[in-house]
Short mmCIF file of C-alpha atoms and ligand atoms in Angstrom, two decimals:
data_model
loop_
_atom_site.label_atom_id
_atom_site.label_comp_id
_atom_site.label_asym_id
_atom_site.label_seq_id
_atom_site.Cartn_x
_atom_site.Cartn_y
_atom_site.Cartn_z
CA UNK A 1 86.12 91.09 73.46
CA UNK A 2 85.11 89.15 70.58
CA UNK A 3 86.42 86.56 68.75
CA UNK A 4 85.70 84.56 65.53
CA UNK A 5 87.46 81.25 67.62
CA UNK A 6 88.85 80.40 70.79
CA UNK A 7 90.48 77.69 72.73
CA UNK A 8 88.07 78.07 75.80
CA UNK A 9 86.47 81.80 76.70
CA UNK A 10 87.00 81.13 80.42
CA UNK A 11 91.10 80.89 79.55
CA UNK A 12 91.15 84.16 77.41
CA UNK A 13 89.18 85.55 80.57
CA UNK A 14 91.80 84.20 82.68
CA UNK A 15 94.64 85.97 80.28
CA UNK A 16 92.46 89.12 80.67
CA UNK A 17 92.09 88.98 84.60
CA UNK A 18 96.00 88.36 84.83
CA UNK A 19 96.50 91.65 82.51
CA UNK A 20 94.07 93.50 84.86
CA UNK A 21 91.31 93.42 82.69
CA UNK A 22 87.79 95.35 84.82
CA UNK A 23 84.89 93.70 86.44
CA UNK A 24 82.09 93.57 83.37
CA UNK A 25 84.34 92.49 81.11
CA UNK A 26 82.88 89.89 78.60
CA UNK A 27 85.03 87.29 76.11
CA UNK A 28 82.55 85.96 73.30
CA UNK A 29 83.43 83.71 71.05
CA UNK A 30 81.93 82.31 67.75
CA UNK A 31 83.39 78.77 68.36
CA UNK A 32 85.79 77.11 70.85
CA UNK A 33 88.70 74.67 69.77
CA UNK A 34 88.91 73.48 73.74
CA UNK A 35 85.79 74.58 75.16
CA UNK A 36 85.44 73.00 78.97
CA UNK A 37 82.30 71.83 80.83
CA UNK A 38 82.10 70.69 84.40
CA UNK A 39 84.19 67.61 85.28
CA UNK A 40 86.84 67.91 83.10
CA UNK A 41 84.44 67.21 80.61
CA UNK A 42 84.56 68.61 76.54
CA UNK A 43 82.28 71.47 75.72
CA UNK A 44 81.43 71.11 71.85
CA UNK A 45 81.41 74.74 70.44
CA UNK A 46 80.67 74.89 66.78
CA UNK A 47 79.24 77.90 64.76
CA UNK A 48 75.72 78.71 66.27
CA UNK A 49 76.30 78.38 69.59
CA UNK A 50 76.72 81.03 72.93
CA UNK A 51 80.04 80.85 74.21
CA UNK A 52 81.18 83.63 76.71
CA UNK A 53 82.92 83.96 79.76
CA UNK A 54 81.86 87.02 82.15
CA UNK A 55 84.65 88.63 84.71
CA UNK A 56 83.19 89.52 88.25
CA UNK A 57 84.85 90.77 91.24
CA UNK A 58 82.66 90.13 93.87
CA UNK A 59 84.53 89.78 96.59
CA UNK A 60 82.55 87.49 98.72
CA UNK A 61 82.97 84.30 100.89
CA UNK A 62 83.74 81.45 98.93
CA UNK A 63 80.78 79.87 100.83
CA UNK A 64 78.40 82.03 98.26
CA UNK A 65 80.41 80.88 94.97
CA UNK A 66 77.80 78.33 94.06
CA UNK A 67 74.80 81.05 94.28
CA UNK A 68 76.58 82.75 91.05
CA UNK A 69 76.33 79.45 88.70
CA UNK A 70 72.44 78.84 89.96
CA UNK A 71 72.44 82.98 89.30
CA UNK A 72 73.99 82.66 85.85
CA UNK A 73 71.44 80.10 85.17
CA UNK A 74 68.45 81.95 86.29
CA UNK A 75 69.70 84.43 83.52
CA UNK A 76 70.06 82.19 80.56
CA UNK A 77 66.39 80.95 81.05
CA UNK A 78 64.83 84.49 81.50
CA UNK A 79 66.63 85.16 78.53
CA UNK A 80 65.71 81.59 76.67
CA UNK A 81 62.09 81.37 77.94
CA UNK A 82 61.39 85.25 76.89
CA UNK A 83 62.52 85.12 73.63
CA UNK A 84 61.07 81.88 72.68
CA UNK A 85 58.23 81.08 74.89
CA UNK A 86 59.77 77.37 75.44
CA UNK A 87 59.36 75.33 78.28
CA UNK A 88 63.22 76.10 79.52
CA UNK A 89 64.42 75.15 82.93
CA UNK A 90 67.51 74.31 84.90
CA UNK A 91 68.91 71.02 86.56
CA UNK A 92 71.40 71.47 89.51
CA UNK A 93 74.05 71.71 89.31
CA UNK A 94 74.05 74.00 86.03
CA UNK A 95 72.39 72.86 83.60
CA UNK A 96 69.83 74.52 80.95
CA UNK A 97 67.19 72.43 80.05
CA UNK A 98 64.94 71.99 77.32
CA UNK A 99 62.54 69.03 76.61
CA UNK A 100 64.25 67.01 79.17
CA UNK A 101 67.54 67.64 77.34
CA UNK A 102 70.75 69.75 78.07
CA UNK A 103 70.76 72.86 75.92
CA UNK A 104 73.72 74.91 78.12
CA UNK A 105 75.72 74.91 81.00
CA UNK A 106 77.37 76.85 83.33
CA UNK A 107 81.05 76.59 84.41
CA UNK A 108 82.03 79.28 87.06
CA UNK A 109 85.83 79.46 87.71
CA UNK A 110 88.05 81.26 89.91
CA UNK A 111 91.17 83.13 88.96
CA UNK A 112 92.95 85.21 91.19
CA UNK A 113 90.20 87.34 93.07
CA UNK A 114 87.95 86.93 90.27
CA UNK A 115 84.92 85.12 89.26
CA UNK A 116 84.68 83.94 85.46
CA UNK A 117 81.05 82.92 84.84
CA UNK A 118 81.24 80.65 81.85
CA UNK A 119 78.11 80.06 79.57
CA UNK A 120 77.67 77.80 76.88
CA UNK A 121 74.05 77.86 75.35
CA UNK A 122 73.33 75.49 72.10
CA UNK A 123 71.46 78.43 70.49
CA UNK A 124 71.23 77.58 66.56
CA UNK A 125 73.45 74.90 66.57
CA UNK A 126 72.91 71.85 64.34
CA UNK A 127 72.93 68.90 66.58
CA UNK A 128 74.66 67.13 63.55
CA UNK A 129 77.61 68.54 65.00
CA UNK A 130 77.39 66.42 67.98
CA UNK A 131 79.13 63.00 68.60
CA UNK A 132 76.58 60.15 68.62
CA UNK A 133 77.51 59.82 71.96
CA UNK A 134 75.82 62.60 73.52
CA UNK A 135 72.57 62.87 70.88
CA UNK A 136 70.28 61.52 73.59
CA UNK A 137 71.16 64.10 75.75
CA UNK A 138 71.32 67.30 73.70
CA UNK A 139 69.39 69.72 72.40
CA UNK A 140 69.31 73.28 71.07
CA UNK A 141 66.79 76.29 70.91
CA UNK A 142 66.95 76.07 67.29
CA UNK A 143 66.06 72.61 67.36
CA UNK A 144 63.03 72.81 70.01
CA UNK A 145 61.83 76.03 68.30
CA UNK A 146 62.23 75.11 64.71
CA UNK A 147 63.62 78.39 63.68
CA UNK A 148 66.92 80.25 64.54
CA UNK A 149 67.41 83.29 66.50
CA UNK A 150 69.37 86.26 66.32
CA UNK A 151 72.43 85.21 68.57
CA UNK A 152 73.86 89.18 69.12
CA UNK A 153 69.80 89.65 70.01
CA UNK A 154 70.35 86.45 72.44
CA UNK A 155 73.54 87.86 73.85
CA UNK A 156 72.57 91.37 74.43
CA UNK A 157 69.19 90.18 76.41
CA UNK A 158 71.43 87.52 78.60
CA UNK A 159 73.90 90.37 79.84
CA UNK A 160 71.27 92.68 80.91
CA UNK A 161 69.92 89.83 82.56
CA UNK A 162 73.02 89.10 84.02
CA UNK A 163 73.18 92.63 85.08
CA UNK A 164 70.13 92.63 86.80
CA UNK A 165 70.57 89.21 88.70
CA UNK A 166 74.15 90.34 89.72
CA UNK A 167 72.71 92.95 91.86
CA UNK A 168 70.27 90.72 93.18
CA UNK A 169 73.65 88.63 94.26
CA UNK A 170 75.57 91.59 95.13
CA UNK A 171 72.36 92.99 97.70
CA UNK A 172 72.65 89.60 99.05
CA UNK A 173 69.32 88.64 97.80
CA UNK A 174 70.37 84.66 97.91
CA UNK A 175 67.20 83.71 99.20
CA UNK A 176 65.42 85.03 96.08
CA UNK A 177 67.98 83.81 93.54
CA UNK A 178 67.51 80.42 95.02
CA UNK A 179 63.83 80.15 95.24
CA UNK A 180 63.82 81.64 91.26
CA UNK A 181 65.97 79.15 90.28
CA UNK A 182 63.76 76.48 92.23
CA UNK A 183 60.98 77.65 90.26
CA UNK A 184 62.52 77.01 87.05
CA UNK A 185 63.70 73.38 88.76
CA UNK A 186 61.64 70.40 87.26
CA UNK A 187 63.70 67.42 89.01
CA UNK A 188 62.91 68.20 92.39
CA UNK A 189 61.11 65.58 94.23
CA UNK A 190 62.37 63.10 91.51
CA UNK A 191 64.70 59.98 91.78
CA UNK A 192 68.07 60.85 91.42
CA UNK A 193 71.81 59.23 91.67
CA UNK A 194 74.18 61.50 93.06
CA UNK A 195 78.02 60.00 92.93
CA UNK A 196 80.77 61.80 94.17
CA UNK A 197 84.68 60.99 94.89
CA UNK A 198 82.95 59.37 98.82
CA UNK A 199 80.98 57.54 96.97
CA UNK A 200 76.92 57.05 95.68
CA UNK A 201 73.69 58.33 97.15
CA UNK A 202 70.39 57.74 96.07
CA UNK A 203 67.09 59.14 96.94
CA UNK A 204 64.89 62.07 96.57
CA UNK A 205 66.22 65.89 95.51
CA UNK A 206 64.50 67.66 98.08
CA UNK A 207 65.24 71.06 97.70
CA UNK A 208 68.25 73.51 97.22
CA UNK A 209 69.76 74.82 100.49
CA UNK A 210 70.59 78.77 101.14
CA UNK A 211 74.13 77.57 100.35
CA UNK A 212 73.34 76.48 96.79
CA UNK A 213 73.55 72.80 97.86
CA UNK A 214 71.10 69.94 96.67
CA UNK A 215 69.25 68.58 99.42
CA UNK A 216 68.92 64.52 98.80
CA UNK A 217 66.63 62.68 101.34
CA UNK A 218 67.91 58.89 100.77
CA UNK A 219 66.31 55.96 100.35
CA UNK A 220 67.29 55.24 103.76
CA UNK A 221 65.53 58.03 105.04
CA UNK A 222 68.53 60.09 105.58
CA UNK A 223 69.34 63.70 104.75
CA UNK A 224 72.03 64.68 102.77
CA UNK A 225 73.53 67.46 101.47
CA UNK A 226 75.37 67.62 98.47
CA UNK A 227 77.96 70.23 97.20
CA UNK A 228 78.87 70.86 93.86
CA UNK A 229 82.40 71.20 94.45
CA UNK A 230 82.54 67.83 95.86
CA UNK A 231 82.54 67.03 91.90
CA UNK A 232 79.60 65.41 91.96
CA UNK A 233 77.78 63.29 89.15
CA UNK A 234 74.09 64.08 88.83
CA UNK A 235 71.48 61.15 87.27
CA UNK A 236 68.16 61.68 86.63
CA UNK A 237 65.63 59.45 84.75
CA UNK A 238 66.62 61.29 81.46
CA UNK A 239 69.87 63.29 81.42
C1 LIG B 301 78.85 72.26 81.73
O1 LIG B 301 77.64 72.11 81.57
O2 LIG B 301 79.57 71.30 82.01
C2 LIG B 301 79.42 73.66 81.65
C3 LIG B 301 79.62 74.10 80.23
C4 LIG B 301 80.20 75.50 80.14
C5 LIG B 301 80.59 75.85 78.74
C6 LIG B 301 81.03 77.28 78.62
S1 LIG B 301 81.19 77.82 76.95
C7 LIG B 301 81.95 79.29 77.48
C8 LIG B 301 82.90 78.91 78.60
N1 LIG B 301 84.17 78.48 78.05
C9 LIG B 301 84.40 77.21 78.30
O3 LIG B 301 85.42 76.58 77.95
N2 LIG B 301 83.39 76.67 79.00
C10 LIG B 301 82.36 77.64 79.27
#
């Protein structure tokens, strides 16, 4: 489904799921009016930018619902990184990176006994468009590359990469999905500040764990491991 605007792809996917919409099914939209990131937090969706929500029916343990946003993201920078040759990588808990700033994310809902993977790349968006308040932390291929790309190019290439990771996910290929995604990682092994509602930890990321958890050795010494449903805030030295 396409649309020149939408509130937030994920609820039109929601709408769709609830009128029995298939697995595969994909809501793109130009722009959002309410687009959602993690946390509660605004999504800013102006002209230029990815926004599309994809409907899976997996069928799995809820313990493996994490594995599809690291999965989602190991698309977007096969896609990102091909196509531009940039230095793209990914920041757990769903983050796309470029130059040490955020240029997508990742929200993965449920909805019934689906999965809506939400993606939100800044793909030749004008970072104009951005409140001061996030500048620092933002960034967008078009800015890093200096040139704009095709976006239905952009889309098309992200699908079939979300095709082919899917059935990495759906063979149970975790392992693989994980240790791609690790590659890709650039702030393991740094300094981080993880709060979340039981409070804050600080120390090392370590590594990502087979459940899609981050792996935080302390200062203390102590190991620690972190789930993203726990609604965690992630700091790092930069973003
Ligand atoms: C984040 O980094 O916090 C996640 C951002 C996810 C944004 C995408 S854009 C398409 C889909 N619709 C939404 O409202 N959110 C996701």
């Amino acid at each position: 489904m396409l649309l020149d605007e939408a509130g937030s792809t994920n609820d039109e996917a929601k709408r769709l799921i609830a009128a029995h919409e298939s697995e595969g099914t994909v809501v793109i939209a130009a722009s959002q009016t309410s687009g959602r990131g993690r946390l509660g937090r605004k999504w800013v969706s102006p002209i230029g930018g990815i926004y599309l929500s994809i409907i899976l029916n997996p069928y799995i343990n809820h313990s493996r619902l994490p594995i599809i946003t690291l999965m989602a993201a190991v698309a977007c920078a096969r896609t990102l990184k091909g196509m531009t040759k940039l230095d793209v990588s990914v920041k757990w808990p769903n983050d796309i990176v470029i130059s040490d700033k955020k240029a997508g994310g990742i929200l993965c809902e449920t909805f019934r006994n689906s999965v809506i993977v939400g993606i939100g790349i800044n793909l030749n968006t004008n970072l104009s468009l951005f409140p001061v308040s996030l500048k620092k932390q933002v960034t967008s291929v078009k800015f890093e590359l200096g040139a704009s790309l095709e976006r239905e190019d952009v889309i098309r290439i992200l699908l079939e990469e979300m095709d082919r990771v899917y059935a990495e996910f759906l063979d149970k290929r975790d392992r693989e999905i994980i240790d791609e995604w690790t590659g890709l990682c650039r702030m393991l092994g740094s300094e981080v500040t993880i709060e979340t509602g039981r409070g804050k930890h600080e120390g090392y990321a370590e590594a990502v764990g087979s459940k899609g958890e981050l792996i935080l050795r302390g200062f203390d010494g102590k190991i620690r491991r972190i789930f993203s449903a726990d609604a965690v805030k992630v700091r790092t030295e930069n973003i």
